[in-house]
Amino acid sequence: GISKGVKRDIIISLCIFTGILTGIVFAVDTPRVRQSLQTKIQEEIQSATGYPISINDLRISLLSPGVEVHGVTAFRPNERGPWVTIHRAKVSIHPQWKPGAGLINTRLEVDGLKGNIQEEDVKIFEQANKNTKPNQEEDPIEIDEIWVVNTTFTYESETFRVSAQNLEFRASPRSW
């Protein structure tokens, strides 16, 4: 078996590792860092699209690396009331082997999206996406999985209307 000295060294090493990890979590996940990131996200989205957005709460996780937002509300310019609301959204990174891509798997989870999306909204966001990354061949974050739950929305274009209630789906595209 394992000697008492080796067991003691393993326990001490685990305690040191846990202490270092806890210190990193407390150093990164502070109210100031969260508020700064929340403000930056809101400003970037409004600057790129012209659509004001508010985020009620933002959380950073290092143990399961990711950023989670709660109570997101987006407004169309010059309209009363929210255009889109999201109860919770999270971007997280999970270790997973992908041939040709390595060990990273990025997941986007959206819970409780509600809204009325029009063709013009999609065009504005497509244009904003082109403007924010000119001459780039890849997105800075590649999404490998999308999970959408508790979603109710209507999408309207000139030629058709799609409506979904309590929609739940997962998408893991082979390639975008």
mmCIF file of C-alpha atoms in Angstrom, residues 38-159:
data_model
loop_
_atom_site.group_PDB
_atom_site.id
_atom_site.type_symbol
_atom_site.label_atom_id
_atom_site.label_comp_id
_atom_site.label_asym_id
_atom_site.label_seq_id
_atom_site.Cartn_x
_atom_site.Cartn_y
_atom_site.Cartn_z
ATOM 1 C CA GLN A 38 -21.099 43.319 -17.849
ATOM 2 C CA THR A 39 -20.698 46.966 -18.908
ATOM 3 C CA LYS A 40 -18.317 46.004 -21.727
ATOM 4 C CA ILE A 41 -20.752 43.408 -23.115
ATOM 5 C CA GLN A 42 -23.672 45.877 -22.995
ATOM 6 C CA GLU A 43 -21.632 48.628 -24.692
ATOM 7 C CA GLU A 44 -20.278 46.337 -27.427
ATOM 8 C CA ILE A 45 -23.722 45.001 -28.349
ATOM 9 C CA GLN A 46 -25.308 48.456 -28.402
ATOM 10 C CA SER A 47 -22.395 49.933 -30.358
ATOM 11 C CA ALA A 48 -22.518 47.162 -32.970
ATOM 12 C CA THR A 49 -26.313 46.962 -33.385
ATOM 13 C CA GLY A 50 -27.839 50.153 -32.051
ATOM 14 C CA TYR A 51 -30.055 48.009 -29.792
ATOM 15 C CA PRO A 52 -29.828 48.939 -26.097
ATOM 16 C CA ILE A 53 -29.344 45.933 -23.819
ATOM 17 C CA SER A 54 -29.379 45.479 -20.074
ATOM 18 C CA ILE A 55 -27.953 42.596 -18.059
ATOM 19 C CA ASN A 56 -29.299 42.137 -14.546
ATOM 20 C CA ASP A 57 -26.532 39.830 -13.292
ATOM 21 C CA LEU A 58 -23.292 38.359 -14.620
ATOM 22 C CA ARG A 59 -21.362 35.449 -13.115
ATOM 23 C CA ILE A 60 -17.896 34.163 -13.927
ATOM 24 C CA SER A 61 -16.950 30.545 -13.287
ATOM 25 C CA LEU A 62 -13.437 29.133 -13.385
ATOM 26 C CA LEU A 63 -14.156 25.618 -12.148
ATOM 27 C CA SER A 64 -16.395 25.031 -15.170
ATOM 28 C CA PRO A 65 -14.906 27.884 -17.237
ATOM 29 C CA GLY A 66 -17.529 30.230 -18.550
ATOM 30 C CA VAL A 67 -19.601 33.382 -18.261
ATOM 31 C CA GLU A 68 -23.289 33.318 -17.326
ATOM 32 C CA VAL A 69 -25.749 36.209 -17.579
ATOM 33 C CA HIS A 70 -29.199 36.485 -15.978
ATOM 34 C CA GLY A 71 -32.092 38.816 -16.722
ATOM 35 C CA VAL A 72 -31.030 40.048 -20.170
ATOM 36 C CA THR A 73 -33.366 42.531 -21.852
ATOM 37 C CA ALA A 74 -32.876 44.008 -25.304
ATOM 38 C CA PHE A 75 -34.849 46.927 -26.716
ATOM 39 C CA ARG A 76 -35.424 48.082 -30.277
ATOM 40 C CA PRO A 77 -34.559 51.741 -30.648
ATOM 41 C CA ASN A 78 -37.599 54.020 -30.324
ATOM 42 C CA GLU A 79 -39.925 51.272 -29.058
ATOM 43 C CA ARG A 80 -41.498 50.813 -25.662
ATOM 44 C CA GLY A 81 -41.134 47.555 -23.844
ATOM 45 C CA PRO A 82 -38.582 44.829 -24.347
ATOM 46 C CA TRP A 83 -37.884 43.340 -27.759
ATOM 47 C CA VAL A 84 -36.199 40.180 -26.434
ATOM 48 C CA THR A 85 -35.727 38.866 -22.904
ATOM 49 C CA ILE A 86 -33.504 36.004 -21.771
ATOM 50 C CA HIS A 87 -33.809 34.453 -18.339
ATOM 51 C CA ARG A 88 -30.301 32.923 -18.449
ATOM 52 C CA ALA A 89 -27.538 32.488 -21.011
ATOM 53 C CA LYS A 90 -24.160 30.867 -20.554
ATOM 54 C CA VAL A 91 -21.049 30.368 -22.652
ATOM 55 C CA SER A 92 -18.891 27.601 -21.202
ATOM 56 C CA ILE A 93 -15.833 25.615 -22.183
ATOM 57 C CA HIS A 94 -15.707 21.867 -21.636
ATOM 58 C CA PRO A 95 -12.728 19.590 -22.180
ATOM 59 C CA GLN A 96 -13.641 17.131 -24.910
ATOM 60 C CA TRP A 97 -11.555 15.564 -27.646
ATOM 61 C CA LYS A 98 -12.526 16.697 -31.163
ATOM 62 C CA PRO A 99 -10.506 15.243 -34.048
ATOM 63 C CA GLY A 100 -8.649 18.058 -35.752
ATOM 64 C CA ALA A 101 -9.693 20.633 -33.140
ATOM 65 C CA GLY A 102 -8.109 19.420 -29.924
ATOM 66 C CA LEU A 103 -9.649 19.312 -26.478
ATOM 67 C CA ILE A 104 -11.945 22.346 -26.372
ATOM 68 C CA ASN A 105 -15.725 22.212 -26.672
ATOM 69 C CA THR A 106 -17.565 25.531 -26.355
ATOM 70 C CA ARG A 107 -21.245 25.440 -25.443
ATOM 71 C CA LEU A 108 -23.866 28.199 -25.615
ATOM 72 C CA GLU A 109 -26.901 27.639 -23.390
ATOM 73 C CA VAL A 110 -29.976 29.874 -23.609
ATOM 74 C CA ASP A 111 -32.826 29.447 -21.138
ATOM 75 C CA GLY A 112 -36.080 31.394 -21.277
ATOM 76 C CA LEU A 113 -35.642 33.441 -24.457
ATOM 77 C CA LYS A 114 -38.820 35.319 -25.322
ATOM 78 C CA GLY A 115 -39.244 37.726 -28.177
ATOM 79 C CA ASN A 116 -40.654 38.844 -31.491
ATOM 80 C CA ILE A 117 -37.881 38.779 -34.085
ATOM 81 C CA GLN A 118 -38.298 40.399 -37.458
ATOM 82 C CA GLU A 119 -36.304 39.999 -40.654
ATOM 83 C CA GLU A 120 -34.843 43.492 -40.167
ATOM 84 C CA ASP A 121 -33.431 42.477 -36.754
ATOM 85 C CA VAL A 122 -31.558 39.571 -38.329
ATOM 86 C CA LYS A 123 -30.121 41.852 -41.025
ATOM 87 C CA ILE A 124 -28.926 44.342 -38.378
ATOM 88 C CA PHE A 125 -27.158 41.590 -36.417
ATOM 89 C CA GLU A 126 -25.623 40.082 -39.565
ATOM 90 C CA GLN A 127 -24.272 43.517 -40.536
ATOM 91 C CA ALA A 128 -22.973 44.097 -36.999
ATOM 92 C CA ASN A 129 -21.199 40.722 -37.145
ATOM 93 C CA LYS A 130 -19.523 41.679 -40.453
ATOM 94 C CA ASN A 131 -18.501 45.087 -39.082
ATOM 95 C CA THR A 132 -16.958 43.732 -35.880
ATOM 96 C CA LYS A 133 -14.663 41.248 -37.610
ATOM 97 C CA PRO A 134 -13.553 42.526 -41.005
ATOM 98 C CA ASN A 135 -11.095 40.297 -42.861
ATOM 99 C CA GLN A 136 -11.254 37.587 -40.216
ATOM 100 C CA GLU A 137 -11.859 34.072 -41.417
ATOM 101 C CA GLU A 138 -12.838 32.661 -38.008
ATOM 102 C CA ASP A 139 -14.917 33.825 -35.072
ATOM 103 C CA PRO A 140 -12.918 34.523 -31.916
ATOM 104 C CA ILE A 141 -15.069 31.894 -30.162
ATOM 105 C CA GLU A 142 -16.252 28.872 -32.080
ATOM 106 C CA ILE A 143 -19.500 27.461 -30.677
ATOM 107 C CA ASP A 144 -19.579 23.657 -30.814
ATOM 108 C CA GLU A 145 -22.958 23.125 -29.127
ATOM 109 C CA ILE A 146 -26.076 25.225 -28.712
ATOM 110 C CA TRP A 147 -28.695 24.339 -26.115
ATOM 111 C CA VAL A 148 -31.956 26.279 -26.140
ATOM 112 C CA VAL A 149 -34.689 25.596 -23.579
ATOM 113 C CA ASN A 150 -37.955 27.242 -22.500
ATOM 114 C CA THR A 151 -37.968 29.466 -25.549
ATOM 115 C CA THR A 152 -41.001 31.262 -26.948
ATOM 116 C CA PHE A 153 -40.564 33.463 -29.996
ATOM 117 C CA THR A 154 -42.054 34.636 -33.253
ATOM 118 C CA TYR A 155 -39.985 35.276 -36.370
ATOM 119 C CA GLU A 156 -41.579 37.326 -39.113
ATOM 120 C CA SER A 157 -40.345 38.063 -42.611
ATOM 121 C CA GLU A 158 -42.102 39.372 -45.699
ATOM 122 C CA THR A 159 -42.818 35.833 -46.883
#
